[in-house]
mmCIF file of N, CA and C in Angstrom:
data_model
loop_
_atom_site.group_PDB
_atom_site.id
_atom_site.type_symbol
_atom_site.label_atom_id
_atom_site.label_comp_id
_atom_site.label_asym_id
_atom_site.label_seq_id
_atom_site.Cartn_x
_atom_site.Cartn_y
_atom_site.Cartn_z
ATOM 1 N N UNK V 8 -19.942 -237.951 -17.091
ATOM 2 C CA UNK V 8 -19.399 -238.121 -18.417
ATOM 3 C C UNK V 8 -19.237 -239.620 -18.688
ATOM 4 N N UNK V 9 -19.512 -239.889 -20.059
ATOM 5 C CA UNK V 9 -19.285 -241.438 -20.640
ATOM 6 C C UNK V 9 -18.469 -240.825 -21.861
ATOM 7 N N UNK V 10 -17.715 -242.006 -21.398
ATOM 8 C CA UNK V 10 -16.376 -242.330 -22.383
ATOM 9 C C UNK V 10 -16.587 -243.407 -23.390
ATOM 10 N N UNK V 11 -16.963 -243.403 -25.077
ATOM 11 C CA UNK V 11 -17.376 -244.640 -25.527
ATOM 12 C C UNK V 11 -16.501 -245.155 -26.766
ATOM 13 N N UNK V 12 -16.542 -246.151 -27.089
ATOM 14 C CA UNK V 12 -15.331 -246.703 -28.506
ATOM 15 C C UNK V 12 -16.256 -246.181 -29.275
ATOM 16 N N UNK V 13 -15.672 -246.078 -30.604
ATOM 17 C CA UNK V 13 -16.351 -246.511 -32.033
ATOM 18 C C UNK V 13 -15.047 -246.989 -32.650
ATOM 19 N N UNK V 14 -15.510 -247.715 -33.001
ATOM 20 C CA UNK V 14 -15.097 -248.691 -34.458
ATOM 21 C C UNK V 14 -14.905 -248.348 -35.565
ATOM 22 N N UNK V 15 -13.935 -248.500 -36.378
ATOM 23 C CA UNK V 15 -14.464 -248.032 -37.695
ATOM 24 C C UNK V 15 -13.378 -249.584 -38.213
ATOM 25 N N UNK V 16 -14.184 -250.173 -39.693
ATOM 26 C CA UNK V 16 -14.171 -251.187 -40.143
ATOM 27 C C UNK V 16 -13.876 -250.838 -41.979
ATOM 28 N N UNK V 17 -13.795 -251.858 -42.329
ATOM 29 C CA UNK V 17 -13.024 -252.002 -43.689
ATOM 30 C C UNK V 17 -14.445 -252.492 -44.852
ATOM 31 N N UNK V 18 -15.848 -252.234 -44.548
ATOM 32 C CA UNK V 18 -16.809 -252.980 -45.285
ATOM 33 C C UNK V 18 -17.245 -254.002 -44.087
ATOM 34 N N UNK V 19 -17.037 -254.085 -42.906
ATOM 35 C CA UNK V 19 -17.317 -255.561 -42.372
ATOM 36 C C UNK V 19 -17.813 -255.610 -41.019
ATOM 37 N N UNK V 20 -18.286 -253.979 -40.960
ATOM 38 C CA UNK V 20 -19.420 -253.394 -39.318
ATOM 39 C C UNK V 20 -20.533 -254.083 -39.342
ATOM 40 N N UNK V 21 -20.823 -254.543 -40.131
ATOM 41 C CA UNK V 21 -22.107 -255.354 -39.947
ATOM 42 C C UNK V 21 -22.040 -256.651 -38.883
ATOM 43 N N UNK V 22 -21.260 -257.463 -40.026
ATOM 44 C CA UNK V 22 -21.320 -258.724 -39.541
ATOM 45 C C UNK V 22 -20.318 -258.940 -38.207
ATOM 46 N N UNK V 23 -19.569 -257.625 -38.069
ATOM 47 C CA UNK V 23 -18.203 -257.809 -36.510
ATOM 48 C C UNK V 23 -19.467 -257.233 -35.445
ATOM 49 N N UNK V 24 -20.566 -256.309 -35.675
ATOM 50 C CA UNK V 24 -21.126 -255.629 -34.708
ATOM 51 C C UNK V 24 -22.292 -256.956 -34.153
ATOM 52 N N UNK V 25 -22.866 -257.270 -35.155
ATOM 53 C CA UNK V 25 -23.870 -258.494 -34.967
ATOM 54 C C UNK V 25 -23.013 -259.681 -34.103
ATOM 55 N N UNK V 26 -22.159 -260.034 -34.784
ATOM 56 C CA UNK V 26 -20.770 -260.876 -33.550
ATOM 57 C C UNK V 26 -21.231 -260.479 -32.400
ATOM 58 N N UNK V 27 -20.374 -258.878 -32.440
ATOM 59 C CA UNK V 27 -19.911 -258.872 -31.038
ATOM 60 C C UNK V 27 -21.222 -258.838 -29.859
ATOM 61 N N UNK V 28 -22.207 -258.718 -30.593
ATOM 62 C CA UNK V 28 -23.715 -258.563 -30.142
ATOM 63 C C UNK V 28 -23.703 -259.757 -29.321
ATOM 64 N N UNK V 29 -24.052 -261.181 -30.171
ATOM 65 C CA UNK V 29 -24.200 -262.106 -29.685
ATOM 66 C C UNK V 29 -22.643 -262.564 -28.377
ATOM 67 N N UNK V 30 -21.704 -262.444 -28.503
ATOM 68 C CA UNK V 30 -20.602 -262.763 -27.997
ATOM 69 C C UNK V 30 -20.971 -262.309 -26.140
ATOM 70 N N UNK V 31 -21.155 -260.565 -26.825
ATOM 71 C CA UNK V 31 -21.307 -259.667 -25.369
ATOM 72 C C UNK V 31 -22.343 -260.192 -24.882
ATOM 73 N N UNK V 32 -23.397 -260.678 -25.456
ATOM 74 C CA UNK V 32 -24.792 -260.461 -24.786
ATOM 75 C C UNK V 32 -25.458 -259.280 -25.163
ATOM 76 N N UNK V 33 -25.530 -258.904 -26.260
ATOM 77 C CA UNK V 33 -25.690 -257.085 -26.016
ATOM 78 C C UNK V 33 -27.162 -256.916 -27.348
ATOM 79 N N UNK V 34 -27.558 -255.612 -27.137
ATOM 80 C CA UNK V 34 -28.952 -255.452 -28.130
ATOM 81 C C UNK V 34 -27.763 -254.117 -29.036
ATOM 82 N N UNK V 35 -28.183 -254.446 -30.275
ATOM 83 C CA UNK V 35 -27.501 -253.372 -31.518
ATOM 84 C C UNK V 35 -29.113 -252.733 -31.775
ATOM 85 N N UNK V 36 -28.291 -251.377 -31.068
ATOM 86 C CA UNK V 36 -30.273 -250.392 -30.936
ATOM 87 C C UNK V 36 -29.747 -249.457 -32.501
ATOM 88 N N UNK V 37 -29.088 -249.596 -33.046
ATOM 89 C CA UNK V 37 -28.779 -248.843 -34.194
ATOM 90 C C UNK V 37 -27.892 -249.519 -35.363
ATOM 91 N N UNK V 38 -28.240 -249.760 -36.380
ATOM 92 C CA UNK V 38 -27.748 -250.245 -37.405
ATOM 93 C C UNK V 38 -27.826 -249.635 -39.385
ATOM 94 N N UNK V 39 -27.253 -248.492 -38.976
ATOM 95 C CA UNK V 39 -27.910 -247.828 -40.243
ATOM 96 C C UNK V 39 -26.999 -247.598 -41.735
ATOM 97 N N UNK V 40 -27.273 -248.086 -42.557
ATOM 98 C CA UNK V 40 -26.290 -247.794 -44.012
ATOM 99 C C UNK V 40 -26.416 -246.598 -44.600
ATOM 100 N N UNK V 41 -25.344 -245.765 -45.071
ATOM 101 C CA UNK V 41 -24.888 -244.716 -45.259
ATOM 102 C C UNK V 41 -26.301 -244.272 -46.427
ATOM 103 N N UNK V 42 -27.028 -245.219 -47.124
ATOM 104 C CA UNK V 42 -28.273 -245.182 -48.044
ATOM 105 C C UNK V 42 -29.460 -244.448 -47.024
ATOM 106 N N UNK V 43 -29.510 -245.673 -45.820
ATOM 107 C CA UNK V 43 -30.622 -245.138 -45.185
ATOM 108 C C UNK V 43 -30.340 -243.709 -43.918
ATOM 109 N N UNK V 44 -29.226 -243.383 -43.742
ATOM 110 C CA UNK V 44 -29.100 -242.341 -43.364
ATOM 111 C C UNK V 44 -28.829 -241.227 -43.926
ATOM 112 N N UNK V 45 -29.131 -240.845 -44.998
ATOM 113 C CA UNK V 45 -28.766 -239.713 -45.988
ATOM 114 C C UNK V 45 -27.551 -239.724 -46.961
ATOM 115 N N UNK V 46 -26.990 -240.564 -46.874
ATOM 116 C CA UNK V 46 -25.577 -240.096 -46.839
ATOM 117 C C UNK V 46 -25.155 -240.789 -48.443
ATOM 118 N N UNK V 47 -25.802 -241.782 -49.204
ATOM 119 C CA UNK V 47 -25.546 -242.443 -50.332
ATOM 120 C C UNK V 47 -25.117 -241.937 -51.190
ATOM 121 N N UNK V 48 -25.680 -240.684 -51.755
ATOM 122 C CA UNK V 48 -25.015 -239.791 -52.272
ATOM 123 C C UNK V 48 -23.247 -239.340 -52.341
ATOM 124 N N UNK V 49 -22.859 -239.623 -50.948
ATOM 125 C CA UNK V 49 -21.623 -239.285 -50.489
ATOM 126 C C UNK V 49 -20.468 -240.313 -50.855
ATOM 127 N N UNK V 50 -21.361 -241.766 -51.310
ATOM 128 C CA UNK V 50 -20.013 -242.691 -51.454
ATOM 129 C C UNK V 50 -20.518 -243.845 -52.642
ATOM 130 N N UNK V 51 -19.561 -244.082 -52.972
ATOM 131 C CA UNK V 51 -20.064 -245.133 -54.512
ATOM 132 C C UNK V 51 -20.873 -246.125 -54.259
ATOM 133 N N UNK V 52 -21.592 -246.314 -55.544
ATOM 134 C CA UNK V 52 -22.998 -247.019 -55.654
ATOM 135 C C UNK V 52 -22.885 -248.615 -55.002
ATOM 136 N N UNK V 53 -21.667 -249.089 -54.745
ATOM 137 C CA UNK V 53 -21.122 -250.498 -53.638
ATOM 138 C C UNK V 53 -21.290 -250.263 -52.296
ATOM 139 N N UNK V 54 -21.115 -249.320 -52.085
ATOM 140 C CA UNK V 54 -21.172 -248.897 -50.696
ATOM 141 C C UNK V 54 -22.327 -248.252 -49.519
ATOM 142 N N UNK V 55 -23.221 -248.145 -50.765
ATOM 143 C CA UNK V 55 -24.501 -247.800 -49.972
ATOM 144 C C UNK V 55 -24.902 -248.291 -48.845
ATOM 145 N N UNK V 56 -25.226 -249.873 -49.120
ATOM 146 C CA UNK V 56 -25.397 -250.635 -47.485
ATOM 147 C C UNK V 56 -24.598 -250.879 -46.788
ATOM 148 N N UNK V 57 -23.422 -250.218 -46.825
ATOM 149 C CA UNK V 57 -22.050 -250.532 -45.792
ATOM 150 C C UNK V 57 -22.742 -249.689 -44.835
ATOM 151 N N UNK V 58 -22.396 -249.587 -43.564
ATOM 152 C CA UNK V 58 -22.833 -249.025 -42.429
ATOM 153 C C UNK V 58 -22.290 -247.961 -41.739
ATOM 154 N N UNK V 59 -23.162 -246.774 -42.059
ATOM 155 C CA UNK V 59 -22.571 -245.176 -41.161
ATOM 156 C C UNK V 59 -22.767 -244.918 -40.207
ATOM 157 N N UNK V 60 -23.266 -246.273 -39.548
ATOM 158 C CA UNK V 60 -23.350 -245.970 -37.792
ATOM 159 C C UNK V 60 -24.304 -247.005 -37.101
ATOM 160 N N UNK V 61 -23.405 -247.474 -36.181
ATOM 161 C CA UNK V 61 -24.131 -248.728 -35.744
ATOM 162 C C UNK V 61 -24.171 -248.680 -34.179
ATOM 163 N N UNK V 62 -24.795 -248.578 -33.254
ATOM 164 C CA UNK V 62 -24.745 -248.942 -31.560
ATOM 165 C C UNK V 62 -24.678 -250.404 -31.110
ATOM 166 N N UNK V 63 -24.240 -250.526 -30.363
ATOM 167 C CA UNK V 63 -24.141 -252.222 -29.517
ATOM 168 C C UNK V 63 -24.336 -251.312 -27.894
ATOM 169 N N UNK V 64 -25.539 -251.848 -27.388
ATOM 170 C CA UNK V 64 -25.960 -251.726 -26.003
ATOM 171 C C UNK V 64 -25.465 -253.088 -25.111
ATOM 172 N N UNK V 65 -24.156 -252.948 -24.192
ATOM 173 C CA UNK V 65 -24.002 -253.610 -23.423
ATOM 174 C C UNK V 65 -24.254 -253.475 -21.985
ATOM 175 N N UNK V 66 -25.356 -253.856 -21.741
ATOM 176 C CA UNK V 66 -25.729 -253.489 -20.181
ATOM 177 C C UNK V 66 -26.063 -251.858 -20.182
ATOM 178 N N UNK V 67 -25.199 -251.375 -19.413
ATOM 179 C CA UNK V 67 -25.242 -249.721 -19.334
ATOM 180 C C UNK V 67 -24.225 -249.050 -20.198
ATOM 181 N N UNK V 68 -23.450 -250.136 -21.043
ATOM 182 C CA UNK V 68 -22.163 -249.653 -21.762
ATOM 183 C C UNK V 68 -22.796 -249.275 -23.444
ATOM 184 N N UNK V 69 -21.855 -248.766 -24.217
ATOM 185 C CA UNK V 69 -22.186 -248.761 -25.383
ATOM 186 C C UNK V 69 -20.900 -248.837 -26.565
ATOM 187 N N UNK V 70 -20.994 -249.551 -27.049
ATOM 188 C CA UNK V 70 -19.886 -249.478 -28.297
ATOM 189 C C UNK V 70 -20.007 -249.164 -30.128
ATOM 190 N N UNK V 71 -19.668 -248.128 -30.577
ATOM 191 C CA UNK V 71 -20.710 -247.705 -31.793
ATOM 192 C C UNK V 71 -19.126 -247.923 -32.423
ATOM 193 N N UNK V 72 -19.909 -248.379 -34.003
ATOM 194 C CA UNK V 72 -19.453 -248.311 -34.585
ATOM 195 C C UNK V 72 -19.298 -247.588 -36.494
ATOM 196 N N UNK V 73 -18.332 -247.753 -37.712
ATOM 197 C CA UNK V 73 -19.099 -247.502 -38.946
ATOM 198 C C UNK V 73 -18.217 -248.459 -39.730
ATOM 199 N N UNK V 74 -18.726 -248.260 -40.634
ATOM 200 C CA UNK V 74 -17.291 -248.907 -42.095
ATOM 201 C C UNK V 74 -16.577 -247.553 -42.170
ATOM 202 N N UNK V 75 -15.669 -247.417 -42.698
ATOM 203 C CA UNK V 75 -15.281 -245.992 -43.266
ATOM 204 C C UNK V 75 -14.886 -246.254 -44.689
ATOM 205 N N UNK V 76 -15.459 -244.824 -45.093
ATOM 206 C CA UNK V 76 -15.754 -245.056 -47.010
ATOM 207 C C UNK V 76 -14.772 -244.996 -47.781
ATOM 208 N N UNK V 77 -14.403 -246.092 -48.923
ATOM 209 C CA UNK V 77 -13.215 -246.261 -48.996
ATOM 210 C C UNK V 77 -12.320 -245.367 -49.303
ATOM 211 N N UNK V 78 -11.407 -245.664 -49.216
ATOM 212 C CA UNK V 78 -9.729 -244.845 -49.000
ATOM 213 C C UNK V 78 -9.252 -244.977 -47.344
ATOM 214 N N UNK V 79 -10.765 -244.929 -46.672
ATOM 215 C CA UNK V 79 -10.435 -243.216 -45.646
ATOM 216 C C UNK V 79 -10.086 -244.787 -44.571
ATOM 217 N N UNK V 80 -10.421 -246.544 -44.427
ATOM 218 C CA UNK V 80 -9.958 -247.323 -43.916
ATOM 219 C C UNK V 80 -8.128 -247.133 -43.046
ATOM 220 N N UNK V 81 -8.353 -247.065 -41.594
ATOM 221 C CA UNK V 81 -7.108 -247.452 -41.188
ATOM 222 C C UNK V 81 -6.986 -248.264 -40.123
ATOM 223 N N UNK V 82 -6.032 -249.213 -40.495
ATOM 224 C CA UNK V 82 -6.431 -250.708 -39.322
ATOM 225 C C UNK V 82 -6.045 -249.978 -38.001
ATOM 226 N N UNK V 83 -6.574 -250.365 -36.592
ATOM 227 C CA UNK V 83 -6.443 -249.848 -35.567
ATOM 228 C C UNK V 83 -4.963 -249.932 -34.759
ATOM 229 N N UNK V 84 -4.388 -249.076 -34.513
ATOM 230 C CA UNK V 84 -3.169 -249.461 -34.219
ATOM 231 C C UNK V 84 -2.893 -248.772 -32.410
ATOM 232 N N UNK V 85 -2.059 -249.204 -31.618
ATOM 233 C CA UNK V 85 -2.484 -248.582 -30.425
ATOM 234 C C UNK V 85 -3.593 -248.626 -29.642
ATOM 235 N N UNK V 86 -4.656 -249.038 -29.939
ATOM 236 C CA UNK V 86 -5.511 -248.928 -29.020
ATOM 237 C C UNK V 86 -6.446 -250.251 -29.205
ATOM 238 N N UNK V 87 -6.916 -250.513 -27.722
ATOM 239 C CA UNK V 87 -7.746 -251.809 -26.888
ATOM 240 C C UNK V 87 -8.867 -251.689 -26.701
ATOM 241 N N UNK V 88 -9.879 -252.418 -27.158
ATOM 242 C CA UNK V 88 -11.133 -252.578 -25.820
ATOM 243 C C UNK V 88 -10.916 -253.479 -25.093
ATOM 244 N N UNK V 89 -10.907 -252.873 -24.029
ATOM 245 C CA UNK V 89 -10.567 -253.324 -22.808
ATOM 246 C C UNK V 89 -12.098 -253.603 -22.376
ATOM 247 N N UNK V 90 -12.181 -255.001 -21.726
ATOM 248 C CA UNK V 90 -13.460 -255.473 -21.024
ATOM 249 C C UNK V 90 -13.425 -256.376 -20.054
ATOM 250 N N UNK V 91 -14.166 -256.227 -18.852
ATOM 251 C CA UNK V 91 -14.332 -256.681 -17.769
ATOM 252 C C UNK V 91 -15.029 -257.584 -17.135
ATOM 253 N N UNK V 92 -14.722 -258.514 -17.516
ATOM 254 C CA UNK V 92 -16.254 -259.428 -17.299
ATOM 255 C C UNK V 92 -16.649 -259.368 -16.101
ATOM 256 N N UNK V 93 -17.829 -260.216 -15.737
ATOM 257 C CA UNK V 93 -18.399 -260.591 -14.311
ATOM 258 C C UNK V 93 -18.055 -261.615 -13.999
ATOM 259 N N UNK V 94 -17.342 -262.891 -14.432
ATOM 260 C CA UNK V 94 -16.901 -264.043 -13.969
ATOM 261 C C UNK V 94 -15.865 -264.314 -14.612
ATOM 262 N N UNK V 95 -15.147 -265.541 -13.813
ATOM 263 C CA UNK V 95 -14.130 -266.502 -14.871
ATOM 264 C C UNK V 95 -14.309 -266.887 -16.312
ATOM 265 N N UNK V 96 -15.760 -267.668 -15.913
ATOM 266 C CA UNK V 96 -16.646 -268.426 -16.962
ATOM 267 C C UNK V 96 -16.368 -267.563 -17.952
ATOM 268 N N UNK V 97 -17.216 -266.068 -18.064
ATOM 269 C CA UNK V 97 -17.429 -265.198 -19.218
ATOM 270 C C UNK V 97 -16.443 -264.799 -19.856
ATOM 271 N N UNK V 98 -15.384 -264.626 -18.748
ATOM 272 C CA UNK V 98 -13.703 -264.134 -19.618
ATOM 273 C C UNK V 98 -13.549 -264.872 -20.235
ATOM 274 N N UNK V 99 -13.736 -265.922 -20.133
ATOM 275 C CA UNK V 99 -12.906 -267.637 -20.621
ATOM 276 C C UNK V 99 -13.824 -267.352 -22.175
ATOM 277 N N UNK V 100 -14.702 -267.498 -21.431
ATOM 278 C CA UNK V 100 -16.347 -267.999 -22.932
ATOM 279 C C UNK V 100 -15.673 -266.656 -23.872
ATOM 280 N N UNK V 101 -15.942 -265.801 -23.827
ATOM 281 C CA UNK V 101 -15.750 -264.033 -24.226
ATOM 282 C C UNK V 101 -13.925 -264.337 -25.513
ATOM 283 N N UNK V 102 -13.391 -265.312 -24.231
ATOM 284 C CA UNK V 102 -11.961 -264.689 -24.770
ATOM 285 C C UNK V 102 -11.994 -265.727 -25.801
ATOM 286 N N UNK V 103 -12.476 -266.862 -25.433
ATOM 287 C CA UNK V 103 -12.280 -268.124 -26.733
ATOM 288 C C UNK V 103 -13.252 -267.564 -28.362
ATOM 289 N N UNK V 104 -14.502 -266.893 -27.972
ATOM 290 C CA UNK V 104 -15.177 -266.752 -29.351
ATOM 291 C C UNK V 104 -14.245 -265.699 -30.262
ATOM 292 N N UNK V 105 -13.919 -264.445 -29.315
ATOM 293 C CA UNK V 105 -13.169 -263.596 -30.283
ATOM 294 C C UNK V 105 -11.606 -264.342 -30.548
ATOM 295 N N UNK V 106 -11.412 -264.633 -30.419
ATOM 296 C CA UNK V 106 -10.304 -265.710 -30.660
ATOM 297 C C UNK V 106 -10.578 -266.380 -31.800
ATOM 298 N N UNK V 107 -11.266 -266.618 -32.020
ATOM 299 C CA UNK V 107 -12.049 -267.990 -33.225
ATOM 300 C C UNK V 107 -11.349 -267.336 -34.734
ATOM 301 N N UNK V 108 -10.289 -267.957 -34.828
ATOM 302 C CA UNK V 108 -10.337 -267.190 -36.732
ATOM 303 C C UNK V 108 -9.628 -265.698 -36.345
ATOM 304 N N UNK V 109 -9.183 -265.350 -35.400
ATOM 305 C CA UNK V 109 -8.450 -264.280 -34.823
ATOM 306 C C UNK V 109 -6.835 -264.683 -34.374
ATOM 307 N N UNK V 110 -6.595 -263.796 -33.406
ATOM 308 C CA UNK V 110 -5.025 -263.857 -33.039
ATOM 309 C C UNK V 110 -4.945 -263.625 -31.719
ATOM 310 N N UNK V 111 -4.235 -264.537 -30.669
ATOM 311 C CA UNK V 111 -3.821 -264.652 -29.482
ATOM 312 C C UNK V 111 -2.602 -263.711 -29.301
ATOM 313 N N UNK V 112 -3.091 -262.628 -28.927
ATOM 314 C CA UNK V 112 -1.580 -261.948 -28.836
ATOM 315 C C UNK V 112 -0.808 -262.064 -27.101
ATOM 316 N N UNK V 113 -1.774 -262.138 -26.086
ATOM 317 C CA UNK V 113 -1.192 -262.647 -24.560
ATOM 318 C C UNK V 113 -2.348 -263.687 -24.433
ATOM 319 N N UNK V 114 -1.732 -264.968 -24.038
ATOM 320 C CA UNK V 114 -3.042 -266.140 -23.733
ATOM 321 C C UNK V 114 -3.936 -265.699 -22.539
ATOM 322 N N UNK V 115 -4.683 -265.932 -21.720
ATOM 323 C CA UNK V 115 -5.663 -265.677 -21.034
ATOM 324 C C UNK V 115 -4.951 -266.662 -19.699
ATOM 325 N N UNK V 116 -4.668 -265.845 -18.848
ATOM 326 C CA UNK V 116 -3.587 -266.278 -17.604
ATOM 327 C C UNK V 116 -4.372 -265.647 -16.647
ATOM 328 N N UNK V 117 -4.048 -266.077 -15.401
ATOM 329 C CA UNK V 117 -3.641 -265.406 -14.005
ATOM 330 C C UNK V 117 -2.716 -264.004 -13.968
ATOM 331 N N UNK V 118 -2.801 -263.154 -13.736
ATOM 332 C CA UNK V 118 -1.839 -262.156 -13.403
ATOM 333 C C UNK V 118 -1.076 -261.568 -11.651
ATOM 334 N N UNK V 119 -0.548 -260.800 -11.562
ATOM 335 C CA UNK V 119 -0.427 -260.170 -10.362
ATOM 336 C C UNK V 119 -1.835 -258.973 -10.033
ATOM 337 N N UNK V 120 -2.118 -258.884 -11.125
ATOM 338 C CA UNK V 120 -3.680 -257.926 -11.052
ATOM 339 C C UNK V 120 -4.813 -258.455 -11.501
ATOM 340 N N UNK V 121 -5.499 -259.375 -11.865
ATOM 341 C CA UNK V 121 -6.062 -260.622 -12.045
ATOM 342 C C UNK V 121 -6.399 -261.558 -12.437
ATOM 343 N N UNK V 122 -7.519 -262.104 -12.090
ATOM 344 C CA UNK V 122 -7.472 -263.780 -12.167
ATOM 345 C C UNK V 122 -7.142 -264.168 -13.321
ATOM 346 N N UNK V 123 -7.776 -263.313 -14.744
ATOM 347 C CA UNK V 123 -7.873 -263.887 -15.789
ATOM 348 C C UNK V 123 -7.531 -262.331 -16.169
ATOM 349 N N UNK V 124 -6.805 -262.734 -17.211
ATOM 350 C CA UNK V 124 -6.349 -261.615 -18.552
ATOM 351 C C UNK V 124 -5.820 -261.702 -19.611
ATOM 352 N N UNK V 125 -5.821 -261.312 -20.742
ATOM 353 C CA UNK V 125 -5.365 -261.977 -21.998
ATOM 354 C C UNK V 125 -5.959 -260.499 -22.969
ATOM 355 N N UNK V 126 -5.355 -260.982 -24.050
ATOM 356 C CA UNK V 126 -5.086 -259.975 -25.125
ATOM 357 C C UNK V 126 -5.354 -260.627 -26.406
ATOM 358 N N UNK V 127 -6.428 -260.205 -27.388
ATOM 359 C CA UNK V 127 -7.053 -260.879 -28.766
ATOM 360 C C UNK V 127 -6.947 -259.833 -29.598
ATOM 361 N N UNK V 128 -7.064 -260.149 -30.828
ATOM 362 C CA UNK V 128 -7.158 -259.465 -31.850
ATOM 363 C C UNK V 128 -8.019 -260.393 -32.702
ATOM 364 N N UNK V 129 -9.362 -259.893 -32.816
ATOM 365 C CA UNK V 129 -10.314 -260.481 -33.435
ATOM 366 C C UNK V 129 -10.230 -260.577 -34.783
ATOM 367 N N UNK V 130 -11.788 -261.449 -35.586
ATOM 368 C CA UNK V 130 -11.400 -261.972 -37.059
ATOM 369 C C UNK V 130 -11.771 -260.395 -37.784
ATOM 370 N N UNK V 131 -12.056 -259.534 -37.274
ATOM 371 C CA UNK V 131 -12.256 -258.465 -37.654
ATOM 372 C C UNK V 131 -11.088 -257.054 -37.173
ATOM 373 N N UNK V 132 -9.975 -257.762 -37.150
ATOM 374 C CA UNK V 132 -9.404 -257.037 -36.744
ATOM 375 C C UNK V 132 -9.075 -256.030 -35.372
ATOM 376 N N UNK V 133 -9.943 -256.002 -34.349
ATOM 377 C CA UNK V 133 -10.220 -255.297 -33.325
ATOM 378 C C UNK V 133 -9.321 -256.035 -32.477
ATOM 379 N N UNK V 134 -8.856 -255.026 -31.630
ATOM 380 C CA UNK V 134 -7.742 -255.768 -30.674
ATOM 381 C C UNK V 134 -8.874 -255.650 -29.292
ATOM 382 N N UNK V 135 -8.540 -256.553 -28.775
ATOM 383 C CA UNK V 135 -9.318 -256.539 -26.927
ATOM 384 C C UNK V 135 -8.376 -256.950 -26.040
ATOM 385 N N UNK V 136 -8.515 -256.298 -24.753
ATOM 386 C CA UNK V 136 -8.077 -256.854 -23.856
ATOM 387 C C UNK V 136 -9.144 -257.289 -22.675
ATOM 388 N N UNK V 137 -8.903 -258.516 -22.101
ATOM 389 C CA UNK V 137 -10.137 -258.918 -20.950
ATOM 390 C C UNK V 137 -9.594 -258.999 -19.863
ATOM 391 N N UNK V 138 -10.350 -258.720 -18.665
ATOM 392 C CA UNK V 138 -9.646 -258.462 -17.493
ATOM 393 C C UNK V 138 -10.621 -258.903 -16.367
ATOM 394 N N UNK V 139 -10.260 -259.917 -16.046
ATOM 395 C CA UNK V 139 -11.022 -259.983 -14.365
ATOM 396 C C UNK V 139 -10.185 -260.392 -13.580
ATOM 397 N N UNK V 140 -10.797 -258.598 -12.790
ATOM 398 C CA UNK V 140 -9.924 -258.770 -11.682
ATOM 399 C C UNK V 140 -10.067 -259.954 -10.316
ATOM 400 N N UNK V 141 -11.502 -260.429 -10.328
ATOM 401 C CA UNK V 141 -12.076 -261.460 -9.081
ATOM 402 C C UNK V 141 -11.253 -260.948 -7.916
ATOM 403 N N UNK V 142 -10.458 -261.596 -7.356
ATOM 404 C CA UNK V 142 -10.039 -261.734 -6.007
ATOM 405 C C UNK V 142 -8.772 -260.451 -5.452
ATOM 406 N N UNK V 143 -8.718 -259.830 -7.219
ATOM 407 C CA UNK V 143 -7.545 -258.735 -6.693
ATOM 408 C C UNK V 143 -8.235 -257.378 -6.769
ATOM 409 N N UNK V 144 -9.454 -257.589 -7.259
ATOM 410 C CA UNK V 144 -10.040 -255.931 -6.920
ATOM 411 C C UNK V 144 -10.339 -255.389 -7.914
ATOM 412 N N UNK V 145 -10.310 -253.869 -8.114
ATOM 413 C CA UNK V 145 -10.687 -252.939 -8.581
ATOM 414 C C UNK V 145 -9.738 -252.905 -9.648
#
């Protein structure tokens, strides 16, 4: 079994998924507007190219996302992507871009569980948490 996020965004899956593309390293194997997936019909004539479903391929991971059509928008409350990098470097690199024009909610420290960890809330609203563990494990 795989366990995966989706996103849902305010009008602004495009340009947060393309971000997080470049940020992660990652290929977006799906990027489709509610026009080109059938669905235009379903939501006002502004909203056509907003996006009803988008993939971000990270490595073996996947993170999908949509806009949701208006009204139905609710900012994310409670819940993290949580991500793991492979180095210091990448936590560091990773934690400073989503940061950019975002919100530091725990700075990016040392912990008792590891090296590096910290807590963002991106310019798109998405909260993350980053975590490398390096020298403390699993």
């Amino acid at each position: 079994m795989k366990i995966n996020a989706y996103l849902n965004f305010d009008g602004s899956c495009r340009d947060a998924m393309t971000f997080y593309a470049e940020v992660l390293g990652g290929k977006l194997s799906s990027l489709l507007s509610f026009e080109e997936g059938g669905a235009g019909e379903h939501v006002p004539p502004e909203f056509k190219q907003a996006v009803m479903h988008a993939c971000l391929e990270v490595g073996d991971q996947i993170i999908m996302a949509s806009d949701a059509p208006p009204g139905m928008y609710e900012k994310a409350q409670g819940t993290s992507v949580c991500l793991h990098p492979d180095s210091i470097a990448d936590t560091e690199r990773i934690f400073a871009a989503l940061a950019t024009d975002g919100k530091q909610i725990m700075p990016l420290a040392e912990t008792s569980w590891a090296e590096r960890y910290g807590i963002v809330t991106d310019r798109f609203g998405t909260p993350w948490m980053l975590n490398f563990t390096g020298k403390y494990g699993a």
